[in-house]
């Protein structure tokens, strides 16, 4: 089906000049016998242009390459402008500052075509501006906004985000507010039901509606200005009847600008909460842990505490661990034993009554998780800061590369903003998610920062016992109730109306609850008339069955009195790390590791967030927060006697006090680093529950408890300091581009110790030994970025490529052979992080030790059908991986080119086939858990190792007070558009790990290529 769609798209593209006319293309018709010709589209302009514009060469019956030239026209006062390139069918003309005239010429062999261009600075209108706003564009098409007041800058940012990224803004606000069916029809209803449920407060309100009530005046003014800017663009689009971005072509119903509703403050707040949920929920992990415990936990039908020890682990799997707040570099430590004991042996029986409800919850949560954070892509962000005392440039430095799914256009939108009002302290350079004002990553006037996910445990899953309706306070006529602290407590029913699009235009929206509509549309999902909320926990995510067993969950994102936008604006305008830390005290949800550097040379680390205080979560407690908890009142948040379920928001006493959260400033070692790992080392003994005089429980496994990347970053910083006493910009860039495999290092002694076996085993071991000699590097070994391009010729590169290739094929095979059968009994799929941690733990145990039963083969009922040691599984997997590669690529390792199979291909947000919105694939270095993350799926089969997440920006700032330097990468264009006509090749630069100098503050004056102005109507 896909090939048919592509062929059809090519024929459509032919008509638009995307293909050579007359070329021999499947399904494109007969050969064109017209004489060769060349034209340019557009061939004539009706007036001056004011923004970068794409011109396309249309060739008829010619295959000559097209070249472009630009010459001055008459009376040019601002220069002639610039071209994005000089060859190819498409070129983007960027007008200069001021007015200009120029001639654009396309040449193909003896054919030429020209178009006359005139340009002038555009003026757009945004209601409510206090003064005109000037926007200058650099060569990357990044807008640099200069304004009189901060609100004016933010209004312009809203306009520009809507102009450049309307589709992701529009689509994701529908996701966050549970209204996707209003865009895509019936297919969106199940997702809408999920998000309507997830984002209800404890009193049944929409979280975005409650957040807007408590917003402070300054933040509200900025948010309203942003909204006005977005709607100014929407109004302009409707008036002009302009075309919508190409991504709208993916939708099953054609929409017009008139179908797109105005933006609201609640849209931004909902969008922010969606991103915070994506980065902080542990609903998926906890429900999966529950189903695993139902199978293998204490008292379970297949009780195997060794498997529990191996699969559900808090500790890092290696003996070398770096922690953010360690006073010195990483130290060697023993592998921690398991901590599951017979004590608390009621776990599985306690969960067993909820077997069906938990299994359904786990399946739904896993589906949702994969939609938000695709498999094997849930970890990977890095950041670090270096103090001036350890910096070669004698200024503090900050680096960040937050990893999320790679989309086209990219998830981040870049912009700078500078207010002429000194009191605003707004001089901002960075990037934000479209729909959210300010910058989430970047630097301000005096402070630069980076963010990664901490992985605090801020979610609990509760097993709710619903009572017979007659036992509820309202009787048969009242709402359902649950048993809580020995008494019935009524739930809160929340009526819902689901609108579904069944045709184009506003008239195409129908009410899914209308019987007549349902009769006319039999494909509509049966939706409940109301959702339920347990008032002391949160939304019911699995409705009770006949036995009254249901599931609810509590998440800090349900708190209505949080001020996350205020915190980010305070960070954006901070004057030093101290004021940044003060601002972050307002940051509550979606916990982030903030590393901070200021232009006075100081650095700090502050992962502030609301983290529940769980007094019952202490050493040897039978209640483990990483499993589903009883909803009977025995596992509540906050101190006894404190109402931590107040509808208006839990009081401060319900959260871990600020001074007990991880934090630090100006450490003696001169740097901080994070990579989603345990910042404190509280997991090293594999028991994160605190004993006496230990910090309160914060997390079971953080966000990447492997520690592979964290330790590698620390070691590279330490190596730079040992080599020349300081860390340079080049060192910062090298760390961000590092693709050495620490999992390869960890498995090396295990593989090296394997006894002799078949010849294939010896050959495979020799290949991996060569890889070790080359430092476990994972280069693509492709010249350029095309997976089909020529291979490298350097022997060391080829040896590294072969070793990396073989290792990943081996690791995938080993993971599958050891875990697939046991997990199938528990109704689960493979979790790559848990699998790698478990393997390294198991391989350190003697044969027959508890847990090594994982290495046996079992049938679908959990009965052992073949007893195997874990060492034998390693040897067999290595032989099997070698044989698979050799069968497909031959036995010459020099032809095992990693970049042919290890590729990245960004996709459009809906991940459907849209012409021009799936650039690539591109060959990439790296692999599982490398710093430059390129983690392929370990649950797949075969030799395809493509991956789908990466650094959504790569950012480095040198906080020089007189000559600031910002380096940036963005995996795609600033503006929405097909990849063939999207202007500067930022994605190509990102693939090659190539930075551009991101002009900060007044630096734009020397590099601007075009300008536009905004004013009030």
Short mmCIF file of C-alpha atoms in Angstrom, two decimals, residues 97-476:
data_model
loop_
_atom_site.label_atom_id
_atom_site.label_comp_id
_atom_site.label_asym_id
_atom_site.label_seq_id
_atom_site.Cartn_x
_atom_site.Cartn_y
_atom_site.Cartn_z
CA UNK A 97 17.54 44.10 5.00
CA UNK A 98 15.88 47.11 3.50
CA UNK A 99 14.58 47.18 -0.10
CA UNK A 100 16.18 45.42 -3.04
CA UNK A 101 15.79 44.35 -6.65
CA UNK A 102 17.53 41.33 -8.15
CA UNK A 103 17.43 38.89 -11.05
CA UNK A 104 17.26 35.18 -10.32
CA UNK A 105 18.52 32.94 -13.15
CA UNK A 106 18.23 29.17 -13.51
CA UNK A 107 20.47 27.36 -16.00
CA UNK A 108 20.29 23.76 -17.21
CA UNK A 109 22.63 22.99 -20.11
CA UNK A 110 21.76 25.47 -22.83
CA UNK A 111 18.44 26.36 -21.21
CA UNK A 112 17.95 29.46 -19.05
CA UNK A 113 15.06 31.11 -17.26
CA UNK A 114 14.89 34.28 -15.20
CA UNK A 115 12.56 35.97 -12.75
CA UNK A 116 12.72 39.54 -11.50
CA UNK A 117 12.53 39.91 -7.73
CA UNK A 118 11.81 42.97 -5.68
CA UNK A 119 11.74 42.92 -1.91
CA UNK A 120 10.81 45.22 0.92
CA UNK A 121 10.66 44.83 4.70
CA UNK A 122 7.19 43.51 5.55
CA UNK A 123 4.96 45.08 8.12
CA UNK A 124 2.47 42.89 9.96
CA UNK A 125 -0.08 43.87 12.57
CA UNK A 126 -0.63 42.47 16.04
CA UNK A 127 -3.30 44.09 18.24
CA UNK A 128 -2.16 45.60 21.50
CA UNK A 129 1.52 46.19 20.76
CA UNK A 130 2.88 49.07 22.82
CA UNK A 131 5.45 49.91 20.11
CA UNK A 132 6.66 48.48 16.79
CA UNK A 133 8.58 45.20 16.94
CA UNK A 134 11.49 44.46 14.63
CA UNK A 135 12.32 40.90 13.59
CA UNK A 136 15.59 40.15 11.85
CA UNK A 137 16.34 36.75 10.36
CA UNK A 138 19.71 35.05 10.23
CA UNK A 139 20.95 32.62 7.60
CA UNK A 140 19.23 29.75 9.44
CA UNK A 141 15.87 31.56 9.14
CA UNK A 142 15.78 32.01 12.92
CA UNK A 143 13.82 35.12 14.01
CA UNK A 144 15.56 37.63 16.28
CA UNK A 145 12.87 39.72 17.94
CA UNK A 146 13.60 43.22 19.26
CA UNK A 147 10.90 45.06 21.17
CA UNK A 148 10.20 47.93 23.56
CA UNK A 149 8.52 45.76 26.22
CA UNK A 150 8.65 42.03 27.00
CA UNK A 151 4.95 41.61 26.21
CA UNK A 152 5.58 42.87 22.67
CA UNK A 153 8.38 40.33 22.13
CA UNK A 154 6.17 37.51 23.36
CA UNK A 155 3.29 38.62 21.12
CA UNK A 156 5.60 38.52 18.11
CA UNK A 157 6.86 35.10 19.18
CA UNK A 158 3.27 33.83 19.24
CA UNK A 159 2.69 35.12 15.71
CA UNK A 160 5.93 33.57 14.42
CA UNK A 161 5.36 30.20 16.05
CA UNK A 162 1.91 30.02 14.50
CA UNK A 163 3.26 31.03 11.10
CA UNK A 164 6.12 28.51 11.24
CA UNK A 165 4.57 25.57 13.15
CA UNK A 166 0.80 25.85 12.99
CA UNK A 167 0.11 22.16 12.49
CA UNK A 168 1.96 20.78 15.54
CA UNK A 169 0.51 23.56 17.67
CA UNK A 170 -3.00 22.82 16.46
CA UNK A 171 -2.73 19.06 16.57
CA UNK A 172 -1.07 18.82 19.97
CA UNK A 173 -3.56 21.16 21.63
CA UNK A 174 -6.25 18.78 20.38
CA UNK A 175 -4.30 15.88 21.89
CA UNK A 176 -3.83 17.62 25.23
CA UNK A 177 -7.47 18.62 25.49
CA UNK A 178 -8.88 15.29 24.33
CA UNK A 179 -10.25 16.60 21.05
CA UNK A 180 -8.27 14.75 18.37
CA UNK A 181 -11.47 13.23 16.98
CA UNK A 182 -12.47 16.77 16.01
CA UNK A 183 -9.53 16.72 13.56
CA UNK A 184 -9.16 13.12 12.42
CA UNK A 185 -12.55 11.57 13.07
CA UNK A 186 -13.41 8.24 14.65
CA UNK A 187 -9.76 7.12 14.84
CA UNK A 188 -9.08 9.73 17.52
CA UNK A 189 -11.85 8.82 19.94
CA UNK A 190 -9.99 6.25 22.04
CA UNK A 191 -7.07 8.64 22.50
CA UNK A 192 -9.46 11.45 23.42
CA UNK A 193 -11.00 9.25 26.08
CA UNK A 194 -7.54 8.62 27.55
CA UNK A 195 -6.54 12.28 27.70
CA UNK A 196 -9.90 13.48 28.95
CA UNK A 197 -9.33 11.05 31.81
CA UNK A 198 -5.65 11.72 32.48
CA UNK A 199 -5.94 15.48 32.82
CA UNK A 200 -8.85 15.70 35.26
CA UNK A 201 -8.22 17.24 38.66
CA UNK A 202 -9.34 15.55 41.86
CA UNK A 203 -12.60 17.51 41.80
CA UNK A 204 -13.33 16.64 38.18
CA UNK A 205 -12.18 19.86 36.51
CA UNK A 206 -9.96 20.25 33.46
CA UNK A 207 -6.47 21.01 34.70
CA UNK A 208 -5.89 23.82 32.19
CA UNK A 209 -9.10 25.53 33.30
CA UNK A 210 -7.96 25.42 36.92
CA UNK A 211 -4.39 26.55 36.20
CA UNK A 212 -5.58 29.73 34.51
CA UNK A 213 -7.41 30.78 37.68
CA UNK A 214 -4.28 30.99 39.77
CA UNK A 215 -1.89 32.53 37.29
CA UNK A 216 -0.06 35.64 38.53
CA UNK A 217 -0.63 39.01 36.77
CA UNK A 218 2.80 39.24 35.10
CA UNK A 219 2.67 35.72 33.68
CA UNK A 220 -0.96 36.20 32.67
CA UNK A 221 -0.06 39.36 30.77
CA UNK A 222 2.73 37.58 28.91
CA UNK A 223 0.52 34.58 28.16
CA UNK A 224 -2.28 36.80 26.88
CA UNK A 225 0.18 38.64 24.63
CA UNK A 226 1.40 35.31 23.22
CA UNK A 227 -2.21 34.28 22.55
CA UNK A 228 -2.92 37.58 20.80
CA UNK A 229 0.10 37.02 18.57
CA UNK A 230 -1.02 33.52 17.59
CA UNK A 231 -4.51 34.72 16.81
CA UNK A 232 -3.18 37.65 14.77
CA UNK A 233 -1.61 35.15 12.44
CA UNK A 234 -4.75 33.00 12.34
CA UNK A 235 -6.83 36.06 11.48
CA UNK A 236 -4.40 36.96 8.71
CA UNK A 237 -4.52 33.40 7.37
CA UNK A 238 -8.32 33.39 7.30
CA UNK A 239 -8.51 36.79 5.61
CA UNK A 240 -6.00 35.86 2.93
CA UNK A 241 -7.54 32.41 2.40
CA UNK A 242 -3.97 31.15 2.30
CA UNK A 243 -3.02 27.51 2.10
CA UNK A 244 -2.57 25.56 5.32
CA UNK A 245 0.76 23.88 6.03
CA UNK A 246 1.34 20.69 4.07
CA UNK A 247 0.98 18.52 7.16
CA UNK A 248 -2.77 19.17 7.14
CA UNK A 249 -2.85 17.05 3.97
CA UNK A 250 -2.41 14.00 6.23
CA UNK A 251 -5.83 14.50 7.76
CA UNK A 252 -8.73 12.43 6.42
CA UNK A 253 -10.86 15.58 6.05
CA UNK A 254 -9.76 18.69 4.19
CA UNK A 255 -9.69 21.67 6.54
CA UNK A 256 -9.59 25.37 5.79
CA UNK A 257 -8.28 28.24 7.95
CA UNK A 258 -11.89 28.89 8.96
CA UNK A 259 -11.98 25.46 10.64
CA UNK A 260 -9.10 26.33 12.98
CA UNK A 261 -10.30 27.80 16.27
CA UNK A 262 -8.60 30.76 17.93
CA UNK A 263 -5.81 29.99 20.35
CA UNK A 264 -6.57 30.37 24.06
CA UNK A 265 -4.43 30.59 27.21
CA UNK A 266 -5.81 27.20 28.18
CA UNK A 267 -4.38 25.74 24.96
CA UNK A 268 -0.86 26.74 26.02
CA UNK A 269 -1.37 25.45 29.56
CA UNK A 270 -2.78 22.14 28.31
CA UNK A 271 0.07 21.77 25.83
CA UNK A 272 2.61 22.39 28.60
CA UNK A 273 0.90 19.81 30.85
CA UNK A 274 0.98 17.28 28.00
CA UNK A 275 4.74 17.70 27.66
CA UNK A 276 5.15 17.46 31.43
CA UNK A 277 3.12 14.27 31.53
CA UNK A 278 5.24 12.85 28.74
CA UNK A 279 8.39 13.55 30.75
CA UNK A 280 7.29 12.57 34.24
CA UNK A 281 4.62 9.88 34.38
CA UNK A 282 5.46 6.45 35.77
CA UNK A 283 1.97 5.07 35.21
CA UNK A 284 3.39 2.76 32.56
CA UNK A 285 6.20 1.36 34.71
CA UNK A 286 4.14 0.88 37.85
CA UNK A 287 1.29 -0.92 36.12
CA UNK A 288 3.83 -3.13 34.29
CA UNK A 289 5.61 -3.89 37.57
CA UNK A 290 2.28 -4.90 39.01
CA UNK A 291 1.52 -7.38 36.25
CA UNK A 292 5.05 -8.81 36.52
CA UNK A 293 4.62 -9.26 40.28
CA UNK A 294 1.29 -10.98 39.71
CA UNK A 295 3.22 -13.62 37.78
CA UNK A 296 6.57 -13.92 39.58
CA UNK A 297 6.28 -12.02 42.87
CA UNK A 298 5.85 -13.36 46.40
CA UNK A 299 2.84 -15.63 46.50
CA UNK A 300 2.33 -15.54 42.71
CA UNK A 301 1.53 -18.64 40.62
CA UNK A 302 5.09 -18.70 39.23
CA UNK A 303 6.81 -17.23 42.26
CA UNK A 304 10.46 -16.54 41.46
CA UNK A 305 12.01 -13.88 43.67
CA UNK A 306 15.23 -14.13 41.68
CA UNK A 307 13.43 -12.96 38.57
CA UNK A 308 11.91 -10.13 40.56
CA UNK A 309 15.41 -9.17 41.76
CA UNK A 310 16.77 -9.19 38.24
CA UNK A 311 13.92 -7.50 36.36
CA UNK A 312 12.77 -4.83 38.81
CA UNK A 313 16.05 -3.23 39.86
CA UNK A 314 16.97 0.21 41.12
CA UNK A 315 20.76 -0.04 40.98
CA UNK A 316 23.03 0.69 38.03
CA UNK A 317 24.19 -2.53 36.34
CA UNK A 318 27.88 -1.57 36.23
CA UNK A 319 30.64 -1.32 38.79
CA UNK A 320 31.63 2.19 37.69
CA UNK A 321 29.04 4.82 38.57
CA UNK A 322 29.00 8.57 38.31
CA UNK A 323 26.48 10.65 40.27
CA UNK A 324 25.78 14.35 39.77
CA UNK A 325 26.47 15.30 43.37
CA UNK A 326 29.44 13.01 43.98
CA UNK A 327 32.30 15.04 45.41
CA UNK A 328 34.82 13.21 43.21
CA UNK A 329 34.86 11.27 39.96
CA UNK A 330 33.05 7.94 39.65
CA UNK A 331 34.26 5.13 41.84
CA UNK A 332 34.25 1.36 41.49
CA UNK A 333 31.47 -0.29 43.45
CA UNK A 334 30.12 -3.79 43.87
CA UNK A 335 27.03 -4.88 41.98
CA UNK A 336 24.17 -4.56 44.45
CA UNK A 337 22.22 -7.71 45.33
CA UNK A 338 18.49 -7.97 44.94
CA UNK A 339 16.23 -6.59 47.63
CA UNK A 340 13.01 -8.57 47.17
CA UNK A 341 12.45 -10.72 50.23
CA UNK A 342 9.69 -13.00 51.46
CA UNK A 343 8.85 -10.21 53.86
CA UNK A 344 5.89 -8.41 52.34
CA UNK A 345 4.94 -11.72 50.79
CA UNK A 346 1.33 -10.61 50.39
CA UNK A 347 2.28 -8.57 47.33
CA UNK A 348 1.00 -10.93 44.64
CA UNK A 349 -2.13 -12.01 46.54
CA UNK A 350 -2.89 -8.35 47.20
CA UNK A 351 -2.57 -7.64 43.49
CA UNK A 352 -4.22 -10.83 42.26
CA UNK A 353 -7.76 -9.57 42.74
CA UNK A 354 -6.93 -6.80 40.31
CA UNK A 355 -5.28 -9.10 37.74
CA UNK A 356 -7.65 -8.26 34.88
CA UNK A 357 -7.89 -4.58 35.78
CA UNK A 358 -4.12 -4.21 36.08
CA UNK A 359 -3.46 -6.12 32.86
CA UNK A 360 -5.86 -3.82 31.00
CA UNK A 361 -4.28 -0.77 32.64
CA UNK A 362 -0.77 -1.92 31.74
CA UNK A 363 -1.75 -2.56 28.11
CA UNK A 364 -3.41 0.84 27.76
CA UNK A 365 -0.53 2.61 29.50
CA UNK A 366 2.05 0.87 27.30
CA UNK A 367 0.17 1.90 24.16
CA UNK A 368 -0.03 5.48 25.39
CA UNK A 369 3.64 5.50 26.40
CA UNK A 370 4.76 4.26 22.99
CA UNK A 371 2.70 6.97 21.33
CA UNK A 372 4.27 9.68 23.50
CA UNK A 373 7.77 8.23 23.98
CA UNK A 374 8.40 5.48 21.42
CA UNK A 375 9.93 2.17 22.46
CA UNK A 376 13.59 2.40 23.46
CA UNK A 377 13.46 6.19 23.11
CA UNK A 378 12.37 7.10 26.60
CA UNK A 379 15.85 8.02 27.83
CA UNK A 380 18.72 9.92 26.40
CA UNK A 381 18.95 13.57 27.44
CA UNK A 382 22.28 14.99 28.59
CA UNK A 383 23.43 18.27 30.10
CA UNK A 384 26.43 19.53 31.99
CA UNK A 385 28.00 22.78 33.17
CA UNK A 386 31.62 23.72 33.73
CA UNK A 387 32.64 26.55 36.05
CA UNK A 388 34.92 29.35 34.91
CA UNK A 389 37.75 27.93 37.04
CA UNK A 390 37.76 24.74 34.95
CA UNK A 391 37.05 26.37 31.58
CA UNK A 392 39.76 26.97 29.00
CA UNK A 393 38.00 30.22 28.09
CA UNK A 394 37.80 31.19 31.80
CA UNK A 395 34.02 31.54 31.55
CA UNK A 396 31.30 29.15 32.68
CA UNK A 397 29.90 26.85 29.99
CA UNK A 398 26.67 24.90 29.63
CA UNK A 399 25.70 22.11 27.21
CA UNK A 400 22.37 20.37 26.61
CA UNK A 401 20.84 17.91 24.15
CA UNK A 402 17.33 16.92 25.23
CA UNK A 403 16.26 13.69 23.51
CA UNK A 404 12.72 13.14 22.33
CA UNK A 405 11.16 11.66 19.21
CA UNK A 406 12.57 13.24 16.08
CA UNK A 407 9.76 14.90 14.16
CA UNK A 408 9.68 16.78 10.90
CA UNK A 409 9.46 19.75 11.24
CA UNK A 410 11.38 19.51 14.53
CA UNK A 411 9.80 19.71 17.95
CA UNK A 412 11.64 22.90 18.97
CA UNK A 413 11.22 26.33 17.41
CA UNK A 414 14.17 28.70 17.83
CA UNK A 415 13.97 32.44 18.48
CA UNK A 416 15.77 35.23 20.27
CA UNK A 417 14.01 38.06 22.11
CA UNK A 418 15.46 41.32 23.40
CA UNK A 419 13.49 44.00 25.21
CA UNK A 420 14.71 47.61 25.22
CA UNK A 421 13.26 47.94 28.73
CA UNK A 422 16.23 47.17 31.00
CA UNK A 423 13.87 46.28 33.84
CA UNK A 424 12.60 43.30 31.83
CA UNK A 425 16.03 41.60 31.78
CA UNK A 426 14.82 39.93 28.59
CA UNK A 427 17.72 39.10 26.30
CA UNK A 428 16.92 35.52 25.42
CA UNK A 429 18.42 33.06 22.94
CA UNK A 430 17.04 29.54 22.74
CA UNK A 431 14.17 27.33 21.70
CA UNK A 432 10.72 26.34 22.88
CA UNK A 433 7.98 23.90 21.98
CA UNK A 434 5.58 25.62 19.55
CA UNK A 435 2.63 26.84 21.57
CA UNK A 436 4.72 27.76 24.63
CA UNK A 437 6.27 31.24 25.02
CA UNK A 438 9.83 32.00 26.06
CA UNK A 439 12.61 29.42 25.86
CA UNK A 440 12.80 25.96 27.42
CA UNK A 441 16.43 25.50 26.41
CA UNK A 442 19.04 28.22 25.93
CA UNK A 443 20.46 31.26 27.68
CA UNK A 444 19.19 34.59 28.91
CA UNK A 445 20.86 37.91 29.57
CA UNK A 446 23.12 36.46 32.29
CA UNK A 447 22.22 32.78 32.81
CA UNK A 448 22.40 29.75 30.54
CA UNK A 449 20.78 26.43 31.38
CA UNK A 450 20.12 22.91 30.22
CA UNK A 451 17.36 20.46 31.09
CA UNK A 452 17.04 16.69 31.30
CA UNK A 453 14.39 14.54 32.93
CA UNK A 454 15.12 13.72 36.57
CA UNK A 455 12.83 10.73 36.96
CA UNK A 456 11.34 11.54 40.35
CA UNK A 457 8.49 9.20 41.24
CA UNK A 458 5.56 11.61 41.03
CA UNK A 459 2.85 9.10 40.12
CA UNK A 460 1.09 6.41 42.12
CA UNK A 461 -1.33 3.80 40.83
CA UNK A 462 -4.12 2.90 43.28
CA UNK A 463 -6.19 -0.28 43.38
CA UNK A 464 -9.73 0.87 44.14
CA UNK A 465 -12.43 -1.35 45.61
CA UNK A 466 -15.79 -0.07 44.35
CA UNK A 467 -18.73 -0.91 46.60
CA UNK A 468 -22.20 -2.11 45.60
CA UNK A 469 -24.28 0.89 44.64
CA UNK A 470 -26.70 0.32 47.50
CA UNK A 471 -23.81 0.82 49.95
CA UNK A 472 -22.88 4.22 48.52
CA UNK A 473 -23.87 7.49 50.24
CA UNK A 474 -26.35 8.40 47.54
CA UNK A 475 -27.77 4.94 47.15
CA UNK A 476 -28.89 3.75 43.74
#
